[in-house]
Amino acid sequence: MKEKLHLTTAGMLIVGGLITATIGVVIQIISGVPYPKVPPVFFIQLIPAGLVIFGKWRWTPLVVIIGSVFLTIGLFTSGAAVRLTDFHNPGGSIGLWIQMLSVLVALFAGVAAMTRRYSLKTA
């Protein structure tokens, strides 16, 4: 018998944000933005999404938070943030906006989930 997966609102926001962020990366690749053949960003976004869906551990939101912070800091340290305002390649810019806004949604939802899990534990 199949078991239904029950996600909290924060869990749905995390998974939706990370999958949408991955779609943003695909848009960038289609638009000609140079990426490796197998972009590591897929693992940074999809593994935490999978952990949220299938793993019910207390620390799961922490993986989302770490990955989201890593991607956000990487946006600025790699110099890719320039593409947010440089519309010479509109698909690349739009894909990056989709990716980063979705990562931020996942980040804030991860913080909310982590806060809720630990506040319930101490209550």
mmCIF file with all atom_site columns, C-alpha atoms in Angstrom, residues 13-14 16-28 33 35 41-42 44-45 64-85 91-109:
data_model
loop_
_atom_site.group_PDB
_atom_site.id
_atom_site.type_symbol
_atom_site.label_atom_id
_atom_site.label_alt_id
_atom_site.label_comp_id
_atom_site.label_asym_id
_atom_site.label_entity_id
_atom_site.label_seq_id
_atom_site.pdbx_PDB_ins_code
_atom_site.Cartn_x
_atom_site.Cartn_y
_atom_site.Cartn_z
_atom_site.occupancy
_atom_site.B_iso_or_equiv
_atom_site.pdbx_formal_charge
_atom_site.auth_seq_id
_atom_site.auth_comp_id
_atom_site.auth_asym_id
_atom_site.auth_atom_id
_atom_site.pdbx_PDB_model_num
ATOM 1  C CA . LEU A 1 13  ? 7.918  25.901 0.199   1.00 0.00 ? 13  LEU A CA 1
ATOM 2  C CA . ILE A 1 14  ? 11.382 24.351 0.502   1.00 0.00 ? 14  ILE A CA 1
ATOM 3  C CA . GLY A 1 16  ? 8.911  24.036 -4.438  1.00 0.00 ? 16  GLY A CA 1
ATOM 4  C CA . GLY A 1 17  ? 11.637 26.645 -4.085  1.00 0.00 ? 17  GLY A CA 1
ATOM 5  C CA . LEU A 1 18  ? 14.474 24.229 -4.766  1.00 0.00 ? 18  LEU A CA 1
ATOM 6  C CA . ILE A 1 19  ? 12.765 22.598 -7.746  1.00 0.00 ? 19  ILE A CA 1
ATOM 7  C CA . THR A 1 20  ? 11.904 26.015 -9.183  1.00 0.00 ? 20  THR A CA 1
ATOM 8  C CA . ALA A 1 21  ? 15.529 27.074 -8.627  1.00 0.00 ? 21  ALA A CA 1
ATOM 9  C CA . THR A 1 22  ? 16.631 24.041 -10.624 1.00 0.00 ? 22  THR A CA 1
ATOM 10 C CA . ILE A 1 23  ? 14.277 25.076 -13.430 1.00 0.00 ? 23  ILE A CA 1
ATOM 11 C CA . GLY A 1 24  ? 15.983 28.492 -13.321 1.00 0.00 ? 24  GLY A CA 1
ATOM 12 C CA . VAL A 1 25  ? 19.345 26.779 -13.849 1.00 0.00 ? 25  VAL A CA 1
ATOM 13 C CA . VAL A 1 26  ? 17.953 24.812 -16.788 1.00 0.00 ? 26  VAL A CA 1
ATOM 14 C CA . ILE A 1 27  ? 16.719 28.099 -18.325 1.00 0.00 ? 27  ILE A CA 1
ATOM 15 C CA . GLN A 1 28  ? 20.223 29.525 -17.931 1.00 0.00 ? 28  GLN A CA 1
ATOM 16 C CA . VAL A 1 33  ? 25.222 30.434 -19.860 1.00 0.00 ? 33  VAL A CA 1
ATOM 17 C CA . TYR A 1 35  ? 27.813 25.459 -16.922 1.00 0.00 ? 35  TYR A CA 1
ATOM 18 C CA . VAL A 1 41  ? 24.140 23.189 -8.394  1.00 0.00 ? 41  VAL A CA 1
ATOM 19 C CA . PHE A 1 42  ? 21.706 20.389 -9.257  1.00 0.00 ? 42  PHE A CA 1
ATOM 20 C CA . ILE A 1 44  ? 23.102 21.377 -4.022  1.00 0.00 ? 44  ILE A CA 1
ATOM 21 C CA . GLN A 1 45  ? 19.427 22.008 -4.771  1.00 0.00 ? 45  GLN A CA 1
ATOM 22 C CA . VAL A 1 64  ? 18.605 23.317 3.073   1.00 0.00 ? 64  VAL A CA 1
ATOM 23 C CA . ILE A 1 65  ? 19.858 26.363 4.983   1.00 0.00 ? 65  ILE A CA 1
ATOM 24 C CA . ILE A 1 66  ? 23.525 25.512 4.383   1.00 0.00 ? 66  ILE A CA 1
ATOM 25 C CA . GLY A 1 67  ? 22.972 24.841 0.673   1.00 0.00 ? 67  GLY A CA 1
ATOM 26 C CA . SER A 1 68  ? 20.925 28.022 0.221   1.00 0.00 ? 68  SER A CA 1
ATOM 27 C CA . VAL A 1 69  ? 23.482 30.186 2.007   1.00 0.00 ? 69  VAL A CA 1
ATOM 28 C CA . PHE A 1 70  ? 26.244 28.569 -0.054  1.00 0.00 ? 70  PHE A CA 1
ATOM 29 C CA . LEU A 1 71  ? 24.408 29.361 -3.319  1.00 0.00 ? 71  LEU A CA 1
ATOM 30 C CA . THR A 1 72  ? 23.581 32.926 -2.256  1.00 0.00 ? 72  THR A CA 1
ATOM 31 C CA . ILE A 1 73  ? 27.157 33.701 -1.211  1.00 0.00 ? 73  ILE A CA 1
ATOM 32 C CA . GLY A 1 74  ? 28.425 31.971 -4.364  1.00 0.00 ? 74  GLY A CA 1
ATOM 33 C CA . LEU A 1 75  ? 26.279 34.252 -6.501  1.00 0.00 ? 75  LEU A CA 1
ATOM 34 C CA . PHE A 1 76  ? 28.243 37.273 -5.311  1.00 0.00 ? 76  PHE A CA 1
ATOM 35 C CA . THR A 1 77  ? 31.711 35.765 -4.845  1.00 0.00 ? 77  THR A CA 1
ATOM 36 C CA . SER A 1 78  ? 31.698 34.194 -8.323  1.00 0.00 ? 78  SER A CA 1
ATOM 37 C CA . GLY A 1 79  ? 30.770 37.456 -10.005 1.00 0.00 ? 79  GLY A CA 1
ATOM 38 C CA . ALA A 1 80  ? 27.566 35.975 -11.436 1.00 0.00 ? 80  ALA A CA 1
ATOM 39 C CA . ALA A 1 81  ? 25.496 38.648 -9.678  1.00 0.00 ? 81  ALA A CA 1
ATOM 40 C CA . VAL A 1 82  ? 26.366 40.979 -12.579 1.00 0.00 ? 82  VAL A CA 1
ATOM 41 C CA . ARG A 1 83  ? 24.025 38.902 -14.740 1.00 0.00 ? 83  ARG A CA 1
ATOM 42 C CA . LEU A 1 84  ? 21.078 39.965 -12.566 1.00 0.00 ? 84  LEU A CA 1
ATOM 43 C CA . THR A 1 85  ? 21.192 43.447 -14.103 1.00 0.00 ? 85  THR A CA 1
ATOM 44 C CA . GLY A 1 91  ? 17.251 34.107 -20.694 1.00 0.00 ? 91  GLY A CA 1
ATOM 45 C CA . GLY A 1 92  ? 20.357 33.850 -18.545 1.00 0.00 ? 92  GLY A CA 1
ATOM 46 C CA . SER A 1 93  ? 19.318 36.840 -16.441 1.00 0.00 ? 93  SER A CA 1
ATOM 47 C CA . ILE A 1 94  ? 15.737 35.654 -16.016 1.00 0.00 ? 94  ILE A CA 1
ATOM 48 C CA . GLY A 1 95  ? 16.908 32.129 -15.172 1.00 0.00 ? 95  GLY A CA 1
ATOM 49 C CA . LEU A 1 96  ? 19.310 33.513 -12.558 1.00 0.00 ? 96  LEU A CA 1
ATOM 50 C CA . TRP A 1 97  ? 16.547 35.669 -11.037 1.00 0.00 ? 97  TRP A CA 1
ATOM 51 C CA . ILE A 1 98  ? 14.261 32.621 -10.875 1.00 0.00 ? 98  ILE A CA 1
ATOM 52 C CA . GLN A 1 99  ? 17.016 30.532 -9.333  1.00 0.00 ? 99  GLN A CA 1
ATOM 53 C CA . MET A 1 100 ? 18.070 33.004 -6.679  1.00 0.00 ? 100 MET A CA 1
ATOM 54 C CA . LEU A 1 101 ? 14.587 34.140 -5.639  1.00 0.00 ? 101 LEU A CA 1
ATOM 55 C CA . SER A 1 102 ? 13.557 30.496 -5.345  1.00 0.00 ? 102 SER A CA 1
ATOM 56 C CA . VAL A 1 103 ? 16.673 29.696 -3.309  1.00 0.00 ? 103 VAL A CA 1
ATOM 57 C CA . LEU A 1 104 ? 15.811 32.573 -0.963  1.00 0.00 ? 104 LEU A CA 1
ATOM 58 C CA . VAL A 1 105 ? 12.268 31.206 -0.545  1.00 0.00 ? 105 VAL A CA 1
ATOM 59 C CA . ALA A 1 106 ? 13.775 27.818 0.346   1.00 0.00 ? 106 ALA A CA 1
ATOM 60 C CA . LEU A 1 107 ? 16.236 29.500 2.737   1.00 0.00 ? 107 LEU A CA 1
ATOM 61 C CA . PHE A 1 108 ? 13.546 31.375 4.671   1.00 0.00 ? 108 PHE A CA 1
ATOM 62 C CA . ALA A 1 109 ? 11.277 28.324 4.721   1.00 0.00 ? 109 ALA A CA 1
#
